[in-house]
């Protein structure tokens, strides 16, 4: 039987890295609250000339360079940081990447969950016609108000994935578990550039939704908890995954202490700890981290616990394929993370408070990013993107 799943995966992130010690210093609090209490060390911050489109294009470029574009007839762009109310961010990306016109492009939204919906839709498309490959991109910038409780859980990143038949990395299982509840734990009204969050209730809502999705997964014939090598969780902050893992274990009559749960997830949290919340991309950053830090995964089943506030959750599983490791991919991910420029508190506040024009007036953006794709300017109510390798 043909398997369907993740054939390749690539990460991009913002130009800057803000060590949370900068934030703790400014707030006059013990940095261990961030490093240990929420399990976050660094957050990625995009430069003024970067956004979800440029990060997505950078991640997708790696996928195209390694795999070509043949057979790609669909691009699913998952984000909750949309750059336009009508035009899909993926259409800008399609242009930047110089892809052929015989491709459908659409944007998906449901907080941090929508990349998982994109994967499930992509898998169905490939199952219908195994000659097709679907490019799924998850790209987000997490922003909360300065001084808010969510501030240390900001971040930015994009993950691009190629969904194909006979995948090289992860073959998806057919069983999935889903859960939806209409709640207000985290949301961003159209008139705001930062999210509103009820932090404490969002933590409980996350755990309840994941447990609900797990129960549905099991009722649909999903694997037993003890048959999973680990779980990649949505990681708004890495401590969240550890809390959720303890609750999921308990729902399966397995009692884990916090250190035991942390140990079980250790390989999945290395990258998120230094990227921050990348919303839709976060759980797939966890997968990248796992692939790069374990060499014994071939043939093993991994679970994924996806959560998007509001709320929708999904649990699904897949089997890691022999030969999943790729030294070049790992090196590229580490190079991406290491290339970030350190940012101090003053620079962070400047970027945080910079607003894009709301009246259509022209604004050129300073050249900062070292990436190939830039948001060069705003003009006439438009966003002007450039590919620096082809621009005249
Ligand atoms: P807070 O109220 O500032 O923190 O915000 P706290 O007082 O609860 O402390 C956090 C932890 O640090 C506690 O540990 C403290 O004990 C510990 P815990 O009891 O949780 O294990 N602590 C220390 N540890 C060591 N040394 C110290 C120290 N001091 C304290 N000195 C909160 C925490 C998560 C609420 C906040 O960061 C927030 O509002 N974040 C944003 C919301 C969020 O991320 N929610 C997660 C679930 S919702 C979700 O995942 C969806 C989302 O990604 C959006 C989407 O779907 O699009 C957000």
PDB file of C-alpha atoms in Angstrom, residues 30-329:
ATOM      1  CA  UNK A  30      14.875  36.526  37.966  1.00  0.00           C
ATOM      2  CA  UNK A  31      15.694  35.206  34.480  1.00  0.00           C
ATOM      3  CA  UNK A  32      15.198  31.662  35.809  1.00  0.00           C
ATOM      4  CA  UNK A  33      11.460  32.349  35.630  1.00  0.00           C
ATOM      5  CA  UNK A  34      11.929  32.298  31.840  1.00  0.00           C
ATOM      6  CA  UNK A  35      14.809  29.822  31.463  1.00  0.00           C
ATOM      7  CA  UNK A  36      13.311  27.278  33.900  1.00  0.00           C
ATOM      8  CA  UNK A  37       9.781  28.439  34.802  1.00  0.00           C
ATOM      9  CA  UNK A  38       8.463  28.546  31.217  1.00  0.00           C
ATOM     10  CA  UNK A  39      11.433  26.768  29.598  1.00  0.00           C
ATOM     11  CA  UNK A  40      12.401  29.502  27.146  1.00  0.00           C
ATOM     12  CA  UNK A  41      15.854  30.979  26.559  1.00  0.00           C
ATOM     13  CA  UNK A  42      15.794  33.005  23.338  1.00  0.00           C
ATOM     14  CA  UNK A  43      13.094  34.382  21.057  1.00  0.00           C
ATOM     15  CA  UNK A  44      13.486  35.035  17.341  1.00  0.00           C
ATOM     16  CA  UNK A  45      12.497  38.524  16.235  1.00  0.00           C
ATOM     17  CA  UNK A  46      12.052  39.409  12.548  1.00  0.00           C
ATOM     18  CA  UNK A  47      13.805  42.467  11.100  1.00  0.00           C
ATOM     19  CA  UNK A  48      11.631  45.257   9.683  1.00  0.00           C
ATOM     20  CA  UNK A  49      12.175  43.835   6.189  1.00  0.00           C
ATOM     21  CA  UNK A  50      11.020  40.325   7.152  1.00  0.00           C
ATOM     22  CA  UNK A  51       7.534  38.901   7.654  1.00  0.00           C
ATOM     23  CA  UNK A  52       5.636  35.630   7.313  1.00  0.00           C
ATOM     24  CA  UNK A  53       6.008  35.724   3.536  1.00  0.00           C
ATOM     25  CA  UNK A  54       9.795  36.189   3.503  1.00  0.00           C
ATOM     26  CA  UNK A  55      10.327  33.542   6.192  1.00  0.00           C
ATOM     27  CA  UNK A  56       8.033  31.112   4.383  1.00  0.00           C
ATOM     28  CA  UNK A  57       9.774  31.727   1.056  1.00  0.00           C
ATOM     29  CA  UNK A  58      13.152  31.067   2.683  1.00  0.00           C
ATOM     30  CA  UNK A  59      12.000  27.738   4.152  1.00  0.00           C
ATOM     31  CA  UNK A  60      10.218  26.724   0.942  1.00  0.00           C
ATOM     32  CA  UNK A  61      13.307  27.630  -1.134  1.00  0.00           C
ATOM     33  CA  UNK A  62      15.267  24.948   0.730  1.00  0.00           C
ATOM     34  CA  UNK A  63      12.551  22.384  -0.031  1.00  0.00           C
ATOM     35  CA  UNK A  64      12.527  23.317  -3.727  1.00  0.00           C
ATOM     36  CA  UNK A  65      16.316  23.340  -3.992  1.00  0.00           C
ATOM     37  CA  UNK A  66      16.463  19.830  -2.548  1.00  0.00           C
ATOM     38  CA  UNK A  67      13.430  18.327  -4.293  1.00  0.00           C
ATOM     39  CA  UNK A  68      12.523  20.431  -7.339  1.00  0.00           C
ATOM     40  CA  UNK A  69       8.988  21.655  -8.032  1.00  0.00           C
ATOM     41  CA  UNK A  70       7.727  18.791 -10.230  1.00  0.00           C
ATOM     42  CA  UNK A  71       4.337  17.463  -9.161  1.00  0.00           C
ATOM     43  CA  UNK A  72       3.574  20.412  -6.854  1.00  0.00           C
ATOM     44  CA  UNK A  73       0.064  21.523  -7.802  1.00  0.00           C
ATOM     45  CA  UNK A  74      -0.992  22.827  -4.393  1.00  0.00           C
ATOM     46  CA  UNK A  75       0.483  25.194  -1.809  1.00  0.00           C
ATOM     47  CA  UNK A  76      -1.242  25.352   1.579  1.00  0.00           C
ATOM     48  CA  UNK A  77      -0.051  28.346   3.617  1.00  0.00           C
ATOM     49  CA  UNK A  78      -0.939  28.161   7.311  1.00  0.00           C
ATOM     50  CA  UNK A  79      -0.700  31.361   9.328  1.00  0.00           C
ATOM     51  CA  UNK A  80      -2.463  33.526  11.888  1.00  0.00           C
ATOM     52  CA  UNK A  81      -0.266  36.486  10.940  1.00  0.00           C
ATOM     53  CA  UNK A  82      -1.955  37.141   7.614  1.00  0.00           C
ATOM     54  CA  UNK A  83      -0.601  40.112   5.674  1.00  0.00           C
ATOM     55  CA  UNK A  84      -3.825  40.799   3.772  1.00  0.00           C
ATOM     56  CA  UNK A  85      -7.505  40.178   4.466  1.00  0.00           C
ATOM     57  CA  UNK A  86      -8.104  38.886   0.930  1.00  0.00           C
ATOM     58  CA  UNK A  87      -4.949  37.744  -0.793  1.00  0.00           C
ATOM     59  CA  UNK A  88      -3.309  34.589   0.530  1.00  0.00           C
ATOM     60  CA  UNK A  89       0.234  35.098   1.842  1.00  0.00           C
ATOM     61  CA  UNK A  90       1.133  32.036  -0.190  1.00  0.00           C
ATOM     62  CA  UNK A  91       0.407  33.883  -3.436  1.00  0.00           C
ATOM     63  CA  UNK A  92       3.122  36.449  -2.609  1.00  0.00           C
ATOM     64  CA  UNK A  93       5.414  33.518  -1.779  1.00  0.00           C
ATOM     65  CA  UNK A  94       4.532  31.726  -5.016  1.00  0.00           C
ATOM     66  CA  UNK A  95       5.624  34.856  -6.911  1.00  0.00           C
ATOM     67  CA  UNK A  96       8.867  35.222  -4.987  1.00  0.00           C
ATOM     68  CA  UNK A  97       9.745  31.572  -5.633  1.00  0.00           C
ATOM     69  CA  UNK A  98       9.045  31.890  -9.375  1.00  0.00           C
ATOM     70  CA  UNK A  99       6.768  28.847  -9.374  1.00  0.00           C
ATOM     71  CA  UNK A 100       4.657  27.865 -12.399  1.00  0.00           C
ATOM     72  CA  UNK A 101       1.072  29.125 -12.696  1.00  0.00           C
ATOM     73  CA  UNK A 102      -0.431  25.605 -12.684  1.00  0.00           C
ATOM     74  CA  UNK A 103      -0.598  25.601  -8.867  1.00  0.00           C
ATOM     75  CA  UNK A 104      -3.512  26.337  -6.515  1.00  0.00           C
ATOM     76  CA  UNK A 105      -2.578  28.448  -3.479  1.00  0.00           C
ATOM     77  CA  UNK A 106      -4.686  29.046  -0.403  1.00  0.00           C
ATOM     78  CA  UNK A 107      -4.224  30.338   3.160  1.00  0.00           C
ATOM     79  CA  UNK A 108      -5.553  28.484   6.210  1.00  0.00           C
ATOM     80  CA  UNK A 109      -6.293  29.912   9.643  1.00  0.00           C
ATOM     81  CA  UNK A 110      -7.198  28.497  13.030  1.00  0.00           C
ATOM     82  CA  UNK A 111      -4.646  29.896  15.467  1.00  0.00           C
ATOM     83  CA  UNK A 112      -1.672  27.538  15.913  1.00  0.00           C
ATOM     84  CA  UNK A 113      -3.600  24.524  14.598  1.00  0.00           C
ATOM     85  CA  UNK A 114      -4.016  25.277  10.882  1.00  0.00           C
ATOM     86  CA  UNK A 115      -0.752  23.719   9.670  1.00  0.00           C
ATOM     87  CA  UNK A 116      -2.071  20.410  10.946  1.00  0.00           C
ATOM     88  CA  UNK A 117      -5.276  20.859   8.948  1.00  0.00           C
ATOM     89  CA  UNK A 118      -3.035  21.630   5.958  1.00  0.00           C
ATOM     90  CA  UNK A 119      -1.093  18.382   6.450  1.00  0.00           C
ATOM     91  CA  UNK A 120      -4.311  16.350   6.652  1.00  0.00           C
ATOM     92  CA  UNK A 121      -5.721  18.026   3.521  1.00  0.00           C
ATOM     93  CA  UNK A 122      -2.431  17.552   1.689  1.00  0.00           C
ATOM     94  CA  UNK A 123      -2.330  13.870   2.648  1.00  0.00           C
ATOM     95  CA  UNK A 124      -5.833  13.372   1.227  1.00  0.00           C
ATOM     96  CA  UNK A 125      -4.839  15.068  -2.030  1.00  0.00           C
ATOM     97  CA  UNK A 126      -1.759  12.886  -2.392  1.00  0.00           C
ATOM     98  CA  UNK A 127      -3.742   9.738  -1.541  1.00  0.00           C
ATOM     99  CA  UNK A 128      -6.127  10.634  -4.406  1.00  0.00           C
ATOM    100  CA  UNK A 129      -3.255  11.109  -6.854  1.00  0.00           C
ATOM    101  CA  UNK A 130       0.132   9.849  -5.616  1.00  0.00           C
ATOM    102  CA  UNK A 131       1.922  11.625  -8.476  1.00  0.00           C
ATOM    103  CA  UNK A 132       1.061  14.960  -6.815  1.00  0.00           C
ATOM    104  CA  UNK A 133       3.173  16.587  -4.109  1.00  0.00           C
ATOM    105  CA  UNK A 134       1.826  19.316  -1.828  1.00  0.00           C
ATOM    106  CA  UNK A 135       3.915  22.135  -0.378  1.00  0.00           C
ATOM    107  CA  UNK A 136       2.691  22.982   3.133  1.00  0.00           C
ATOM    108  CA  UNK A 137       4.125  26.090   4.766  1.00  0.00           C
ATOM    109  CA  UNK A 138       3.464  27.254   8.326  1.00  0.00           C
ATOM    110  CA  UNK A 139       4.721  30.757   9.091  1.00  0.00           C
ATOM    111  CA  UNK A 140       3.978  33.078  12.002  1.00  0.00           C
ATOM    112  CA  UNK A 141       5.178  35.931  14.184  1.00  0.00           C
ATOM    113  CA  UNK A 142       3.941  35.704  17.793  1.00  0.00           C
ATOM    114  CA  UNK A 143       3.372  39.169  19.269  1.00  0.00           C
ATOM    115  CA  UNK A 144       1.959  40.211  22.625  1.00  0.00           C
ATOM    116  CA  UNK A 145       1.867  43.661  24.229  1.00  0.00           C
ATOM    117  CA  UNK A 146       4.994  44.960  25.935  1.00  0.00           C
ATOM    118  CA  UNK A 147       4.761  44.252  29.648  1.00  0.00           C
ATOM    119  CA  UNK A 148       2.054  41.580  29.227  1.00  0.00           C
ATOM    120  CA  UNK A 149       2.358  38.075  30.676  1.00  0.00           C
ATOM    121  CA  UNK A 150       2.648  36.672  27.149  1.00  0.00           C
ATOM    122  CA  UNK A 151       5.645  38.859  26.240  1.00  0.00           C
ATOM    123  CA  UNK A 152       8.332  36.250  27.041  1.00  0.00           C
ATOM    124  CA  UNK A 153       6.453  33.715  24.886  1.00  0.00           C
ATOM    125  CA  UNK A 154       6.842  35.613  21.609  1.00  0.00           C
ATOM    126  CA  UNK A 155       8.881  34.237  18.701  1.00  0.00           C
ATOM    127  CA  UNK A 156       8.881  33.806  14.946  1.00  0.00           C
ATOM    128  CA  UNK A 157       9.465  31.062  12.433  1.00  0.00           C
ATOM    129  CA  UNK A 158       8.408  29.209   9.325  1.00  0.00           C
ATOM    130  CA  UNK A 159       8.480  25.519   8.518  1.00  0.00           C
ATOM    131  CA  UNK A 160       8.012  24.244   4.964  1.00  0.00           C
ATOM    132  CA  UNK A 161       7.140  20.609   4.349  1.00  0.00           C
ATOM    133  CA  UNK A 162       6.700  18.511   1.235  1.00  0.00           C
ATOM    134  CA  UNK A 163       3.850  15.991   1.509  1.00  0.00           C
ATOM    135  CA  UNK A 164       4.279  13.070  -0.868  1.00  0.00           C
ATOM    136  CA  UNK A 165       3.639   9.396  -1.455  1.00  0.00           C
ATOM    137  CA  UNK A 166       6.388   7.090  -0.116  1.00  0.00           C
ATOM    138  CA  UNK A 167       7.810   9.855   2.101  1.00  0.00           C
ATOM    139  CA  UNK A 168      11.428   9.833   3.244  1.00  0.00           C
ATOM    140  CA  UNK A 169      10.808  11.118   6.789  1.00  0.00           C
ATOM    141  CA  UNK A 170       7.393  10.241   8.250  1.00  0.00           C
ATOM    142  CA  UNK A 171       4.583   7.996   6.986  1.00  0.00           C
ATOM    143  CA  UNK A 172       1.275   9.216   8.425  1.00  0.00           C
ATOM    144  CA  UNK A 173      -1.145   6.813  10.096  1.00  0.00           C
ATOM    145  CA  UNK A 174      -4.769   6.915   8.934  1.00  0.00           C
ATOM    146  CA  UNK A 175      -6.218   7.405  12.443  1.00  0.00           C
ATOM    147  CA  UNK A 176      -6.455  10.959  13.773  1.00  0.00           C
ATOM    148  CA  UNK A 177      -8.338  12.441  16.736  1.00  0.00           C
ATOM    149  CA  UNK A 178      -9.978  15.863  16.639  1.00  0.00           C
ATOM    150  CA  UNK A 179     -11.507  18.269  19.146  1.00  0.00           C
ATOM    151  CA  UNK A 180     -13.203  21.673  18.868  1.00  0.00           C
ATOM    152  CA  UNK A 181     -14.592  23.981  21.576  1.00  0.00           C
ATOM    153  CA  UNK A 182     -15.708  27.596  21.051  1.00  0.00           C
ATOM    154  CA  UNK A 183     -13.762  29.419  23.784  1.00  0.00           C
ATOM    155  CA  UNK A 184     -11.849  32.705  24.227  1.00  0.00           C
ATOM    156  CA  UNK A 185      -8.441  31.786  25.633  1.00  0.00           C
ATOM    157  CA  UNK A 186      -6.355  33.665  23.040  1.00  0.00           C
ATOM    158  CA  UNK A 187      -7.443  35.727  20.063  1.00  0.00           C
ATOM    159  CA  UNK A 188      -6.477  38.720  17.923  1.00  0.00           C
ATOM    160  CA  UNK A 189      -9.268  41.016  16.706  1.00  0.00           C
ATOM    161  CA  UNK A 190      -8.794  42.442  13.197  1.00  0.00           C
ATOM    162  CA  UNK A 191      -7.868  45.879  14.556  1.00  0.00           C
ATOM    163  CA  UNK A 192      -4.952  44.630  16.679  1.00  0.00           C
ATOM    164  CA  UNK A 193      -1.368  43.629  15.800  1.00  0.00           C
ATOM    165  CA  UNK A 194      -0.889  41.873  19.157  1.00  0.00           C
ATOM    166  CA  UNK A 195      -2.846  38.973  20.608  1.00  0.00           C
ATOM    167  CA  UNK A 196      -5.084  39.104  23.664  1.00  0.00           C
ATOM    168  CA  UNK A 197      -4.700  36.139  25.969  1.00  0.00           C
ATOM    169  CA  UNK A 198      -6.082  34.762  29.182  1.00  0.00           C
ATOM    170  CA  UNK A 199      -2.800  33.019  29.938  1.00  0.00           C
ATOM    171  CA  UNK A 200      -3.833  30.740  32.774  1.00  0.00           C
ATOM    172  CA  UNK A 201      -7.075  29.580  31.165  1.00  0.00           C
ATOM    173  CA  UNK A 202      -5.237  29.018  27.857  1.00  0.00           C
ATOM    174  CA  UNK A 203      -2.938  26.516  29.579  1.00  0.00           C
ATOM    175  CA  UNK A 204      -5.906  24.513  30.901  1.00  0.00           C
ATOM    176  CA  UNK A 205      -7.784  24.828  27.603  1.00  0.00           C
ATOM    177  CA  UNK A 206      -4.731  23.477  25.745  1.00  0.00           C
ATOM    178  CA  UNK A 207      -4.455  20.432  27.996  1.00  0.00           C
ATOM    179  CA  UNK A 208      -8.179  19.672  27.946  1.00  0.00           C
ATOM    180  CA  UNK A 209      -8.320  19.975  24.150  1.00  0.00           C
ATOM    181  CA  UNK A 210      -5.311  17.705  23.635  1.00  0.00           C
ATOM    182  CA  UNK A 211      -6.762  15.125  26.021  1.00  0.00           C
ATOM    183  CA  UNK A 212     -10.088  15.344  24.161  1.00  0.00           C
ATOM    184  CA  UNK A 213      -8.345  14.858  20.810  1.00  0.00           C
ATOM    185  CA  UNK A 214      -6.387  11.922  22.241  1.00  0.00           C
ATOM    186  CA  UNK A 215      -9.591  10.196  23.387  1.00  0.00           C
ATOM    187  CA  UNK A 216     -11.048  10.681  19.901  1.00  0.00           C
ATOM    188  CA  UNK A 217      -7.831   9.342  18.355  1.00  0.00           C
ATOM    189  CA  UNK A 218      -8.001   6.189  20.466  1.00  0.00           C
ATOM    190  CA  UNK A 219     -11.695   5.691  19.656  1.00  0.00           C
ATOM    191  CA  UNK A 220     -10.754   5.787  15.961  1.00  0.00           C
ATOM    192  CA  UNK A 221      -8.314   2.878  16.356  1.00  0.00           C
ATOM    193  CA  UNK A 222      -5.179   4.927  17.126  1.00  0.00           C
ATOM    194  CA  UNK A 223      -2.060   3.503  18.718  1.00  0.00           C
ATOM    195  CA  UNK A 224      -1.677   2.918  22.457  1.00  0.00           C
ATOM    196  CA  UNK A 225       0.263   5.532  24.466  1.00  0.00           C
ATOM    197  CA  UNK A 226       2.975   3.028  25.407  1.00  0.00           C
ATOM    198  CA  UNK A 227       3.648   2.253  21.718  1.00  0.00           C
ATOM    199  CA  UNK A 228       4.793   5.838  21.011  1.00  0.00           C
ATOM    200  CA  UNK A 229       8.472   6.744  21.099  1.00  0.00           C
ATOM    201  CA  UNK A 230       7.623  10.351  22.012  1.00  0.00           C
ATOM    202  CA  UNK A 231       5.122  13.151  21.357  1.00  0.00           C
ATOM    203  CA  UNK A 232       5.742  16.382  19.436  1.00  0.00           C
ATOM    204  CA  UNK A 233       3.498  18.990  21.066  1.00  0.00           C
ATOM    205  CA  UNK A 234       2.580  22.486  20.017  1.00  0.00           C
ATOM    206  CA  UNK A 235       5.091  24.470  22.089  1.00  0.00           C
ATOM    207  CA  UNK A 236       4.019  28.055  22.888  1.00  0.00           C
ATOM    208  CA  UNK A 237       6.718  27.679  25.551  1.00  0.00           C
ATOM    209  CA  UNK A 238       8.464  24.392  26.178  1.00  0.00           C
ATOM    210  CA  UNK A 239       7.178  23.966  29.757  1.00  0.00           C
ATOM    211  CA  UNK A 240       3.679  23.819  28.219  1.00  0.00           C
ATOM    212  CA  UNK A 241       4.577  20.594  26.397  1.00  0.00           C
ATOM    213  CA  UNK A 242       5.859  19.061  29.607  1.00  0.00           C
ATOM    214  CA  UNK A 243       2.660  19.952  31.481  1.00  0.00           C
ATOM    215  CA  UNK A 244       0.546  18.537  28.638  1.00  0.00           C
ATOM    216  CA  UNK A 245       2.611  15.357  28.483  1.00  0.00           C
ATOM    217  CA  UNK A 246       2.064  14.675  32.177  1.00  0.00           C
ATOM    218  CA  UNK A 247      -1.676  15.105  31.703  1.00  0.00           C
ATOM    219  CA  UNK A 248      -1.765  12.905  28.591  1.00  0.00           C
ATOM    220  CA  UNK A 249       0.267  10.236  30.376  1.00  0.00           C
ATOM    221  CA  UNK A 250      -2.100  10.386  33.357  1.00  0.00           C
ATOM    222  CA  UNK A 251      -5.072   9.967  31.018  1.00  0.00           C
ATOM    223  CA  UNK A 252      -3.372   6.720  30.017  1.00  0.00           C
ATOM    224  CA  UNK A 253      -2.734   5.652  33.639  1.00  0.00           C
ATOM    225  CA  UNK A 254       0.982   6.502  33.414  1.00  0.00           C
ATOM    226  CA  UNK A 255       2.239   8.760  36.248  1.00  0.00           C
ATOM    227  CA  UNK A 256       5.182  10.935  35.216  1.00  0.00           C
ATOM    228  CA  UNK A 257       7.076  13.362  37.450  1.00  0.00           C
ATOM    229  CA  UNK A 258       7.967  16.714  35.818  1.00  0.00           C
ATOM    230  CA  UNK A 259      11.606  15.573  35.267  1.00  0.00           C
ATOM    231  CA  UNK A 260      10.394  12.288  33.726  1.00  0.00           C
ATOM    232  CA  UNK A 261       8.056  14.135  31.359  1.00  0.00           C
ATOM    233  CA  UNK A 262      10.858  16.596  30.502  1.00  0.00           C
ATOM    234  CA  UNK A 263      13.187  13.686  29.754  1.00  0.00           C
ATOM    235  CA  UNK A 264      10.567  12.026  27.503  1.00  0.00           C
ATOM    236  CA  UNK A 265      10.273  15.210  25.414  1.00  0.00           C
ATOM    237  CA  UNK A 266      13.876  16.456  25.665  1.00  0.00           C
ATOM    238  CA  UNK A 267      14.747  15.946  21.997  1.00  0.00           C
ATOM    239  CA  UNK A 268      11.590  17.718  20.803  1.00  0.00           C
ATOM    240  CA  UNK A 269      12.164  20.991  22.657  1.00  0.00           C
ATOM    241  CA  UNK A 270      15.748  21.940  21.759  1.00  0.00           C
ATOM    242  CA  UNK A 271      14.830  24.282  18.909  1.00  0.00           C
ATOM    243  CA  UNK A 272      11.610  25.791  20.286  1.00  0.00           C
ATOM    244  CA  UNK A 273      13.500  26.809  23.419  1.00  0.00           C
ATOM    245  CA  UNK A 274      15.617  29.151  21.297  1.00  0.00           C
ATOM    246  CA  UNK A 275      13.031  30.214  18.691  1.00  0.00           C
ATOM    247  CA  UNK A 276      10.026  30.969  20.886  1.00  0.00           C
ATOM    248  CA  UNK A 277       6.432  30.508  19.872  1.00  0.00           C
ATOM    249  CA  UNK A 278       6.145  30.276  16.107  1.00  0.00           C
ATOM    250  CA  UNK A 279       2.402  29.519  16.377  1.00  0.00           C
ATOM    251  CA  UNK A 280       1.451  27.294  13.381  1.00  0.00           C
ATOM    252  CA  UNK A 281       5.068  26.258  12.820  1.00  0.00           C
ATOM    253  CA  UNK A 282       5.862  25.394  16.436  1.00  0.00           C
ATOM    254  CA  UNK A 283       4.879  21.703  16.475  1.00  0.00           C
ATOM    255  CA  UNK A 284       6.805  21.125  13.265  1.00  0.00           C
ATOM    256  CA  UNK A 285       9.841  22.870  14.759  1.00  0.00           C
ATOM    257  CA  UNK A 286       9.482  20.203  17.471  1.00  0.00           C
ATOM    258  CA  UNK A 287       9.581  17.503  14.777  1.00  0.00           C
ATOM    259  CA  UNK A 288      12.748  19.020  13.270  1.00  0.00           C
ATOM    260  CA  UNK A 289      14.306  19.080  16.725  1.00  0.00           C
ATOM    261  CA  UNK A 290      13.427  15.430  17.294  1.00  0.00           C
ATOM    262  CA  UNK A 291      14.803  14.318  13.922  1.00  0.00           C
ATOM    263  CA  UNK A 292      18.071  16.157  14.562  1.00  0.00           C
ATOM    264  CA  UNK A 293      18.613  14.866  18.098  1.00  0.00           C
ATOM    265  CA  UNK A 294      17.669  11.155  17.942  1.00  0.00           C
ATOM    266  CA  UNK A 295      19.368   8.545  15.801  1.00  0.00           C
ATOM    267  CA  UNK A 296      17.158   5.573  16.758  1.00  0.00           C
ATOM    268  CA  UNK A 297      13.795   6.617  15.360  1.00  0.00           C
ATOM    269  CA  UNK A 298      13.546   4.458  12.208  1.00  0.00           C
ATOM    270  CA  UNK A 299      10.399   2.336  12.360  1.00  0.00           C
ATOM    271  CA  UNK A 300       9.193   4.049  15.552  1.00  0.00           C
ATOM    272  CA  UNK A 301       5.811   5.728  15.965  1.00  0.00           C
ATOM    273  CA  UNK A 302       5.747   9.410  16.941  1.00  0.00           C
ATOM    274  CA  UNK A 303       2.600  11.239  18.059  1.00  0.00           C
ATOM    275  CA  UNK A 304       1.726  14.860  17.344  1.00  0.00           C
ATOM    276  CA  UNK A 305      -0.476  16.961  19.611  1.00  0.00           C
ATOM    277  CA  UNK A 306      -1.576  20.068  17.773  1.00  0.00           C
ATOM    278  CA  UNK A 307      -3.446  22.892  19.529  1.00  0.00           C
ATOM    279  CA  UNK A 308      -4.789  26.197  18.273  1.00  0.00           C
ATOM    280  CA  UNK A 309      -6.511  28.552  20.671  1.00  0.00           C
ATOM    281  CA  UNK A 310     -10.142  29.257  20.234  1.00  0.00           C
ATOM    282  CA  UNK A 311      -9.920  26.168  20.058  1.00  0.00           C
ATOM    283  CA  UNK A 312      -9.137  23.189  17.832  1.00  0.00           C
ATOM    284  CA  UNK A 313      -6.836  20.282  18.637  1.00  0.00           C
ATOM    285  CA  UNK A 314      -5.762  17.221  16.697  1.00  0.00           C
ATOM    286  CA  UNK A 315      -3.715  14.193  17.636  1.00  0.00           C
ATOM    287  CA  UNK A 316      -2.180  12.109  14.877  1.00  0.00           C
ATOM    288  CA  UNK A 317       0.711   9.696  14.528  1.00  0.00           C
ATOM    289  CA  UNK A 318       3.250   8.578  11.987  1.00  0.00           C
ATOM    290  CA  UNK A 319       6.104   6.149  11.570  1.00  0.00           C
ATOM    291  CA  UNK A 320       9.614   7.508  11.093  1.00  0.00           C
ATOM    292  CA  UNK A 321      11.194   6.130   7.934  1.00  0.00           C
ATOM    293  CA  UNK A 322      14.613   4.463   7.638  1.00  0.00           C
ATOM    294  CA  UNK A 323      17.214   6.982   6.447  1.00  0.00           C
ATOM    295  CA  UNK A 324      15.260   9.938   7.938  1.00  0.00           C
ATOM    296  CA  UNK A 325      18.447  11.595   9.094  1.00  0.00           C
ATOM    297  CA  UNK A 326      20.040  14.096   6.766  1.00  0.00           C
ATOM    298  CA  UNK A 327      23.271  15.736   7.879  1.00  0.00           C
ATOM    299  CA  UNK A 328      22.889  18.542   5.330  1.00  0.00           C
ATOM    300  CA  UNK A 329      19.359  19.359   6.556  1.00  0.00           C
TER     301      UNK A 329
END
